[in-house]
Short mmCIF file of the C-alpha atoms (twelve columns), coordinates in Angstrom:
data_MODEL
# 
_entry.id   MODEL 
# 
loop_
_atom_site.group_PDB 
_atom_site.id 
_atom_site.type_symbol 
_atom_site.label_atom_id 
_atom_site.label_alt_id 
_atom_site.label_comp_id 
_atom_site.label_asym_id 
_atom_site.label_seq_id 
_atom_site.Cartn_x 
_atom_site.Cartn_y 
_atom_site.Cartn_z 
_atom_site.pdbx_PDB_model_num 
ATOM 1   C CA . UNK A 1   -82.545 -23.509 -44.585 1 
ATOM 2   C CA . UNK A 2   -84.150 -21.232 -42.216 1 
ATOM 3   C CA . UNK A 3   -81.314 -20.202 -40.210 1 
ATOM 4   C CA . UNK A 4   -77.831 -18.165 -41.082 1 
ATOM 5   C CA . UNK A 5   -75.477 -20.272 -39.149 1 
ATOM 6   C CA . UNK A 6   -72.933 -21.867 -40.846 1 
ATOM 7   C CA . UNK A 7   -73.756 -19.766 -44.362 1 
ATOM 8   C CA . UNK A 8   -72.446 -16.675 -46.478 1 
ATOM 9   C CA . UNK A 9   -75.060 -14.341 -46.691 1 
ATOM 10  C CA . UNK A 10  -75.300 -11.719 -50.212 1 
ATOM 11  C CA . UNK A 11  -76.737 -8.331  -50.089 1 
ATOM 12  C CA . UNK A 12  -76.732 -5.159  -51.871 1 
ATOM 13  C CA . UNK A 13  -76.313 -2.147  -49.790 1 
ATOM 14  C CA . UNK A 14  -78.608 0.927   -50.207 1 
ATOM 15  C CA . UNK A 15  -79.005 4.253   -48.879 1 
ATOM 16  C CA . UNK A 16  -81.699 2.891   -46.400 1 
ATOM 17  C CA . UNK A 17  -79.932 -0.254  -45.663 1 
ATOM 18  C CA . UNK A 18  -80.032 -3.341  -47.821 1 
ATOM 19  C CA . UNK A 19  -81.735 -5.561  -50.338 1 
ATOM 20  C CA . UNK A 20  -81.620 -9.026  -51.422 1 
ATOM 21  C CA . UNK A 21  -80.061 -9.082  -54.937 1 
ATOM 22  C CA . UNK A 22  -82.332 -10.774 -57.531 1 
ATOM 23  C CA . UNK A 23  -79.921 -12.886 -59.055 1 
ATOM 24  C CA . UNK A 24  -78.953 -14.630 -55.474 1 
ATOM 25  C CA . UNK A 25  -78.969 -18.672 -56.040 1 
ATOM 26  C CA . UNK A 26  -81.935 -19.101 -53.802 1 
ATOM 27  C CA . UNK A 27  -84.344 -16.309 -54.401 1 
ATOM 28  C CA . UNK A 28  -87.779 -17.709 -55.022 1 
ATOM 29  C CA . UNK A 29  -87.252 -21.056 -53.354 1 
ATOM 30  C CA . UNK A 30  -89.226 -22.124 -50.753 1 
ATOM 31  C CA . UNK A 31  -87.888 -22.523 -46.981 1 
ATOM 32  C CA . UNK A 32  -85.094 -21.254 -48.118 1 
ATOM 33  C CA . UNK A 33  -83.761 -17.774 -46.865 1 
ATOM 34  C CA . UNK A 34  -82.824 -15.435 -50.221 1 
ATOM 35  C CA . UNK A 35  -80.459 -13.680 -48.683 1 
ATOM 36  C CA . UNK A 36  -78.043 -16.958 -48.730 1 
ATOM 37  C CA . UNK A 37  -75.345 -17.494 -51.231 1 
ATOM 38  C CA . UNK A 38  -73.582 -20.433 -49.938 1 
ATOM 39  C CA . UNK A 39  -73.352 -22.990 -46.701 1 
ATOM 40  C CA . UNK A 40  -71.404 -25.613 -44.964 1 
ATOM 41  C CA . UNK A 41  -68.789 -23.570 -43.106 1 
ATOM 42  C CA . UNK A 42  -67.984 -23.619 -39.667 1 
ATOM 43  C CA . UNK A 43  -66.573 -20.196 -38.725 1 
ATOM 44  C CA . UNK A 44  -65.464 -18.467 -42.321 1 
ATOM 45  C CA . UNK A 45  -63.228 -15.889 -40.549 1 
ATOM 46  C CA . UNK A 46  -62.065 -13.761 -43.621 1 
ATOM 47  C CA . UNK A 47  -62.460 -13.653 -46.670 1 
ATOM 48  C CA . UNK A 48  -60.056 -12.387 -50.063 1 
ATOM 49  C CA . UNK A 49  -61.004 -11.195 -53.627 1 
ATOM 50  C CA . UNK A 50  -58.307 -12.455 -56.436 1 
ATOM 51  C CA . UNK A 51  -57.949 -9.385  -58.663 1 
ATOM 52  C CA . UNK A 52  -57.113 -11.253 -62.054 1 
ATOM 53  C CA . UNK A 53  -60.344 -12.982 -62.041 1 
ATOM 54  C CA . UNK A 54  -62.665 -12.073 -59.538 1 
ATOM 55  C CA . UNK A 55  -62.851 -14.714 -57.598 1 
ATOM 56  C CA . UNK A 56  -63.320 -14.581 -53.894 1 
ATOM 57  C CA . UNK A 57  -61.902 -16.941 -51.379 1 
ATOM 58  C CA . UNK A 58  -62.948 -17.929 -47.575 1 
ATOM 59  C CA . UNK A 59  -60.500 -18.699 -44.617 1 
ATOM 60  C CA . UNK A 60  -62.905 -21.266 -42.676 1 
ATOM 61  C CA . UNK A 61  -61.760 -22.184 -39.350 1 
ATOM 62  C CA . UNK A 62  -62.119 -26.102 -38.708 1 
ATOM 63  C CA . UNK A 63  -62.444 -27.961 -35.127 1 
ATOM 64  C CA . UNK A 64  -60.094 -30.627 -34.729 1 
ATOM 65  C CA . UNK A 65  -58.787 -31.875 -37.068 1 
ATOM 66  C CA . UNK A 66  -58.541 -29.680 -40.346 1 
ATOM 67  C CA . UNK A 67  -58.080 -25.826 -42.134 1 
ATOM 68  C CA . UNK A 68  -59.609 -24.957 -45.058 1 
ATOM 69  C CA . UNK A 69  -59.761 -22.603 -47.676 1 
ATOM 70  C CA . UNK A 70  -62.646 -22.538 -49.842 1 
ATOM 71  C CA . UNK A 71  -63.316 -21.202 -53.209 1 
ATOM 72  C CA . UNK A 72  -66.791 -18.788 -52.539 1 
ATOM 73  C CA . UNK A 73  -69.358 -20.704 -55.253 1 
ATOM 74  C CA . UNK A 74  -73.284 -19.469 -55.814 1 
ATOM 75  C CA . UNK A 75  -75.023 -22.385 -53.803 1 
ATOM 76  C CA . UNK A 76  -71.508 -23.896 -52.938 1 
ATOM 77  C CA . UNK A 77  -72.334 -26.523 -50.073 1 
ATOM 78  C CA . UNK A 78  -69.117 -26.927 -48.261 1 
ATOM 79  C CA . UNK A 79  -69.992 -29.529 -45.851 1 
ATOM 80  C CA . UNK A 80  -69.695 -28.586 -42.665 1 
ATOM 81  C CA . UNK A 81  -70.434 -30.210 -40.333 1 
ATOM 82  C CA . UNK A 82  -70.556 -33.552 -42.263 1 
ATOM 83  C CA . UNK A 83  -67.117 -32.818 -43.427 1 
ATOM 84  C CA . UNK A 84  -63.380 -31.278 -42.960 1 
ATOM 85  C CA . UNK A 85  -60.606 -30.621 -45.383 1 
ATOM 86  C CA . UNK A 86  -60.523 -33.740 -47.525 1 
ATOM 87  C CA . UNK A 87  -62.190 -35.836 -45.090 1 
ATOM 88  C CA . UNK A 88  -65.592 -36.939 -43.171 1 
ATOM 89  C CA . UNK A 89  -65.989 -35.396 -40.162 1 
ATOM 90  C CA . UNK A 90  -63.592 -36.584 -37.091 1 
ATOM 91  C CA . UNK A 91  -61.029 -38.332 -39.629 1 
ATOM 92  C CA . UNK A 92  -57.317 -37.386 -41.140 1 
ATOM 93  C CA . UNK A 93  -55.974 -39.268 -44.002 1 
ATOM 94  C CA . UNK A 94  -55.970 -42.060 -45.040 1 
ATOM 95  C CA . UNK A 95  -59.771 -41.755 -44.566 1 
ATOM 96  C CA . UNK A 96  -63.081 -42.675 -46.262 1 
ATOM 97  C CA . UNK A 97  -64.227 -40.439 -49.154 1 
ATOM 98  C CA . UNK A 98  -66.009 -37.281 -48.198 1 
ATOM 99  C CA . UNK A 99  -69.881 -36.889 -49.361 1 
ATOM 100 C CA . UNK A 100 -69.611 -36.036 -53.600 1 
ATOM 101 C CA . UNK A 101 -72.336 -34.137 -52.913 1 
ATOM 102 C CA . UNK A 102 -69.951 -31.067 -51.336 1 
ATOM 103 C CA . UNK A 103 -67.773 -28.548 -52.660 1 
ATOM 104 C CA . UNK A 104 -64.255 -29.413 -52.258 1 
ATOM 105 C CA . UNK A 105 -61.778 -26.798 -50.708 1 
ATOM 106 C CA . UNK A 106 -59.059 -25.265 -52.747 1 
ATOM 107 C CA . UNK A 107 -56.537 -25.705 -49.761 1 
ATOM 108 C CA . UNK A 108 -56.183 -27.501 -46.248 1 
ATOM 109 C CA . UNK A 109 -53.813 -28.422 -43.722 1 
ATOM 110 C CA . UNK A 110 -54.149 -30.824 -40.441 1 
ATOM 111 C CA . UNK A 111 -53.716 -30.046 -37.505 1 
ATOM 112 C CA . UNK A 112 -50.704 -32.033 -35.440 1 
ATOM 113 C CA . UNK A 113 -48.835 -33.143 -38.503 1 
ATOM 114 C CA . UNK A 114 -44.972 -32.493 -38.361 1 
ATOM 115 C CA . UNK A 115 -44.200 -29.407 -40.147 1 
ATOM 116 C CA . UNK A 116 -47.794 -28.497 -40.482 1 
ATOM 117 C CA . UNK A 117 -49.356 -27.450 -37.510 1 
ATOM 118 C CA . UNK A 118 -52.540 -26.091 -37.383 1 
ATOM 119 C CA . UNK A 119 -55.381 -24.807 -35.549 1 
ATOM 120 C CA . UNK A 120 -57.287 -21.822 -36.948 1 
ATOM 121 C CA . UNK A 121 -56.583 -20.490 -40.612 1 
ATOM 122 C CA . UNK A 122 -57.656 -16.564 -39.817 1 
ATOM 123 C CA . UNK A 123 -56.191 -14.497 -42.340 1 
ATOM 124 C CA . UNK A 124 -55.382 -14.986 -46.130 1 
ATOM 125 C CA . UNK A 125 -54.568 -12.812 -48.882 1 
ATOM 126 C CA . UNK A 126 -52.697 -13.257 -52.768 1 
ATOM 127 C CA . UNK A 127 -50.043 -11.739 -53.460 1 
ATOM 128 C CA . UNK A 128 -50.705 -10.351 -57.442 1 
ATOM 129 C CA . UNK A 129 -47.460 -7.453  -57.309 1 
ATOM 130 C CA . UNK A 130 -44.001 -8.131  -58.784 1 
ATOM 131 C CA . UNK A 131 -42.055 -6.846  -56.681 1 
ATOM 132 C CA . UNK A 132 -41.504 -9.871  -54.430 1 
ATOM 133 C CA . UNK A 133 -39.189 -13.437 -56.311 1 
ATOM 134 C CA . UNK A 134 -41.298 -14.556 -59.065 1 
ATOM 135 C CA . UNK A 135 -41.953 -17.720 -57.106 1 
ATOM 136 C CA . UNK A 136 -44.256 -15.682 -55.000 1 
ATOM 137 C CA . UNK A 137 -46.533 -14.381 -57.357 1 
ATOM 138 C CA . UNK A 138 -50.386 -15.054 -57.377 1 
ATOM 139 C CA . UNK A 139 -49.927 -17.162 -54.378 1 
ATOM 140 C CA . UNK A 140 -52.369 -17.640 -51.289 1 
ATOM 141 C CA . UNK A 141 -50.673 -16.278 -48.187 1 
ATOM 142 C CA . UNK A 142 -52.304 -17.396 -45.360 1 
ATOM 143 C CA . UNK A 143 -51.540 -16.918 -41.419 1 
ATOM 144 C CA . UNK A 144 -52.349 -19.369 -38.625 1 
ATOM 145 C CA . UNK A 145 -53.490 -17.735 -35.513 1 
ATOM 146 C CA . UNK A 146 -52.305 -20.295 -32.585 1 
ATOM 147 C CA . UNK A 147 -49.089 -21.217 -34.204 1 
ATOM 148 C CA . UNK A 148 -47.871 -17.654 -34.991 1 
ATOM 149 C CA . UNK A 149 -46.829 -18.376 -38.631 1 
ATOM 150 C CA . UNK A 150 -47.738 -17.270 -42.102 1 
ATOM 151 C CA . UNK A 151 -47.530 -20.093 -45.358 1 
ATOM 152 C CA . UNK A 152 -47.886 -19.742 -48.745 1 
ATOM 153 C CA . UNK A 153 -50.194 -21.806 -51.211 1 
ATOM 154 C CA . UNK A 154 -49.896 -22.326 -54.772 1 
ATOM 155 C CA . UNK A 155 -53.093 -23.301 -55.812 1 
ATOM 156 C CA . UNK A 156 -53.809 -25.616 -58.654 1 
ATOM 157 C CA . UNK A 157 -56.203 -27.523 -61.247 1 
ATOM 158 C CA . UNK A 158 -58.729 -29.999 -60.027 1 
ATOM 159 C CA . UNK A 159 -57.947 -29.359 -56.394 1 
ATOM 160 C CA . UNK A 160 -54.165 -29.789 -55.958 1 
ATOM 161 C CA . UNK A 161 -52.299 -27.595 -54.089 1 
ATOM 162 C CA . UNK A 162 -48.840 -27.173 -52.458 1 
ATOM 163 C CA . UNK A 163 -48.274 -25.453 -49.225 1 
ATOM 164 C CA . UNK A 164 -44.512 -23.674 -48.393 1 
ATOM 165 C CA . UNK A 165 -42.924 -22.143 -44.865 1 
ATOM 166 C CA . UNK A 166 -42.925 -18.151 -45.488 1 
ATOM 167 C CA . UNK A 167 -42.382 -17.071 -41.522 1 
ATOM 168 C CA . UNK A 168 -42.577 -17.836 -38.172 1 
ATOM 169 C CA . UNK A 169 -42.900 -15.680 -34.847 1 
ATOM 170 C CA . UNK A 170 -45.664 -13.336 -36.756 1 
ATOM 171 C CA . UNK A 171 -48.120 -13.106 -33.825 1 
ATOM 172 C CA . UNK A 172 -51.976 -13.730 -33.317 1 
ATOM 173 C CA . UNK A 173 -52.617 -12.716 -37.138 1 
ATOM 174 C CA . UNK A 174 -56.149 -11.590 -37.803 1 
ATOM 175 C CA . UNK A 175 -55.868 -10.208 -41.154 1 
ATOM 176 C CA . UNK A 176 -53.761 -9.977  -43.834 1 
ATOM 177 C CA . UNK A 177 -53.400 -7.516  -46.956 1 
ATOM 178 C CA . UNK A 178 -51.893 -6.704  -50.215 1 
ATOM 179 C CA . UNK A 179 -51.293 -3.421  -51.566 1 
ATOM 180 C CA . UNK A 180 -48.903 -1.160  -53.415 1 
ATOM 181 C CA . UNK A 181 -46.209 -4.379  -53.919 1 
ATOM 182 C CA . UNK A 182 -46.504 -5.146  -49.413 1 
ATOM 183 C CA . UNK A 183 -48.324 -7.580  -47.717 1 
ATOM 184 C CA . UNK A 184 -49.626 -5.963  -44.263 1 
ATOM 185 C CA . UNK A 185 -50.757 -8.133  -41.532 1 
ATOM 186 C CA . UNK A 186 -52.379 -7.211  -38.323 1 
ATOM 187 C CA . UNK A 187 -51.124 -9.037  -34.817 1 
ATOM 188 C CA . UNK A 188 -53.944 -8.238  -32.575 1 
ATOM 189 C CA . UNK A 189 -52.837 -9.562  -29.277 1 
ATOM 190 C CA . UNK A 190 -49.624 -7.669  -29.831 1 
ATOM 191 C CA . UNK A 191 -51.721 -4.683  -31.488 1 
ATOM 192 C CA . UNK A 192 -48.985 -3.880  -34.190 1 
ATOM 193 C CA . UNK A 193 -49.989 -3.898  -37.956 1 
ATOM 194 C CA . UNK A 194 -46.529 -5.005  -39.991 1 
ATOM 195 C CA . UNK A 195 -45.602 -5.028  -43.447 1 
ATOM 196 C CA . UNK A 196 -43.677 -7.453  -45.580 1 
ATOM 197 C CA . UNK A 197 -41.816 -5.856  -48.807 1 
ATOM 198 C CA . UNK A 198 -38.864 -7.350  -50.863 1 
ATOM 199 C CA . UNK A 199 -35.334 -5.734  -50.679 1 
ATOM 200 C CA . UNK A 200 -32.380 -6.693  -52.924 1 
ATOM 201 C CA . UNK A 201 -30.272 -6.424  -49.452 1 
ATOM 202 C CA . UNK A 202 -31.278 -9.641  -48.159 1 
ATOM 203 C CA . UNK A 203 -33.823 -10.426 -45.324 1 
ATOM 204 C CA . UNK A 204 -35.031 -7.491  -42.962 1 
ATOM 205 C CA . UNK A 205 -37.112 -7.622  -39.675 1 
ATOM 206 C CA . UNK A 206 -41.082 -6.852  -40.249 1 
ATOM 207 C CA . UNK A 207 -41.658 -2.455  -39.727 1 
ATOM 208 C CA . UNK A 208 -44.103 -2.310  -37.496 1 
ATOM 209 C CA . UNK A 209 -46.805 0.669   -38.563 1 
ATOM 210 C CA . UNK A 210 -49.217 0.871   -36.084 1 
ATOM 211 C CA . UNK A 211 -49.254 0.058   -32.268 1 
ATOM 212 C CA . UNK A 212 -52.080 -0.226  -29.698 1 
ATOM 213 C CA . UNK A 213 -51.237 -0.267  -26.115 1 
ATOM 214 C CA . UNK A 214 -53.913 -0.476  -23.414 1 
ATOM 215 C CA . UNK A 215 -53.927 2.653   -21.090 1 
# 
């Protein structure tokens, strides 16, 4: 593993620029670049830290087939490109088994299935406030860039999950954040950064914050 392409690289920043961290899963092993914490993803587009345990979570784009969103693991081998979502490479259930010998995502959705469109998985974020319906809280948001939507997962033990509609019409979203009770996300075609907050008044339209316009 001489290359960076297709991995998540670790480093700890300095005042002159960076070092490999010591306790990295591959320092010391030959071939094998140190900087490297884990491999087997496509394009991981964003990543999100869960506050009430630490854990941080990867958006990976797929091809053609599948979305994923992976739970970041020291040495975690996710696959790519002998595998997608739950499957080999190139298949949608029902299909074969996928390799044992990769980690499993925490969350994936196929792409042309009714209800569940798909095509790139570029922003997530958990929601970990209280402010929005209980059935909302400490779950994945995520937004899908092509289809202009944002989903919620509630992610479960030994790799279940269960995907729900949250909105439509959001734009090309590139990012998505929580903070202070609101999710923000950021629409960059449109160039407008919105934010979602709960009401007791009933639905309102998204505030946009911030706009962009091209000279």
């Amino acid at each position: 593993m001489d290359t960076l392409v297709g991995k998540v690289i670790r480093l700890k920043l300095t005042n002159g620029g960076a070092v490999v961290p010591a306790d990295n899963p591959f320092v010391g092993e030959a071939g094998i670049r140190p900087e490297i914490y884990a491999l087997g993803l496509r394009s991981p587009w964003r990543m999100t830290v869960r506050n009430s345990d630490g854990k941080i979570f990867v958006a990976d784009v797929g091809q053609a087939h599948w979305e994923e969103v992976n739970e970041l693991k020291p040495r975690g081998n996710y696959g790519w490109s002998a595998r997608q979502g739950p499957c080999p490479d190139g298949q949608v259930l029902p299909c074969t088994p996928a390799p044992p010998e990769f980690t499993d995502p925490v969350m994936y959705y196929v792409h042309k299935k009714p209800g569940e469109q798909g095509s790139a998985v570029t922003a997530i974020a958990f929601y970990e406030g209280s402010a929005f319906p209980d059935k909302y809280h400490d779950l994945l948001f995520f937004a899908d860039f092509n289809n202009n939507y944002i989903s919620v997962a509630k992610l479960g033990h030994a790799g279940a999950f269960e995907i729900s509609p949250f909105a439509t019409g959001t734009g090309n979203v590139v990012d998505l954040e929580y903070y202070n009770e609101a999710l923000y996300y950021l629409d960059i075609y449109n160039g407008t950064l919105r934010t979602i907050y709960h009401t007791d008044t009933g639905n309102t339209i998204p505030v946009a914050l911030l706009r962009a316009e091209a000279e």
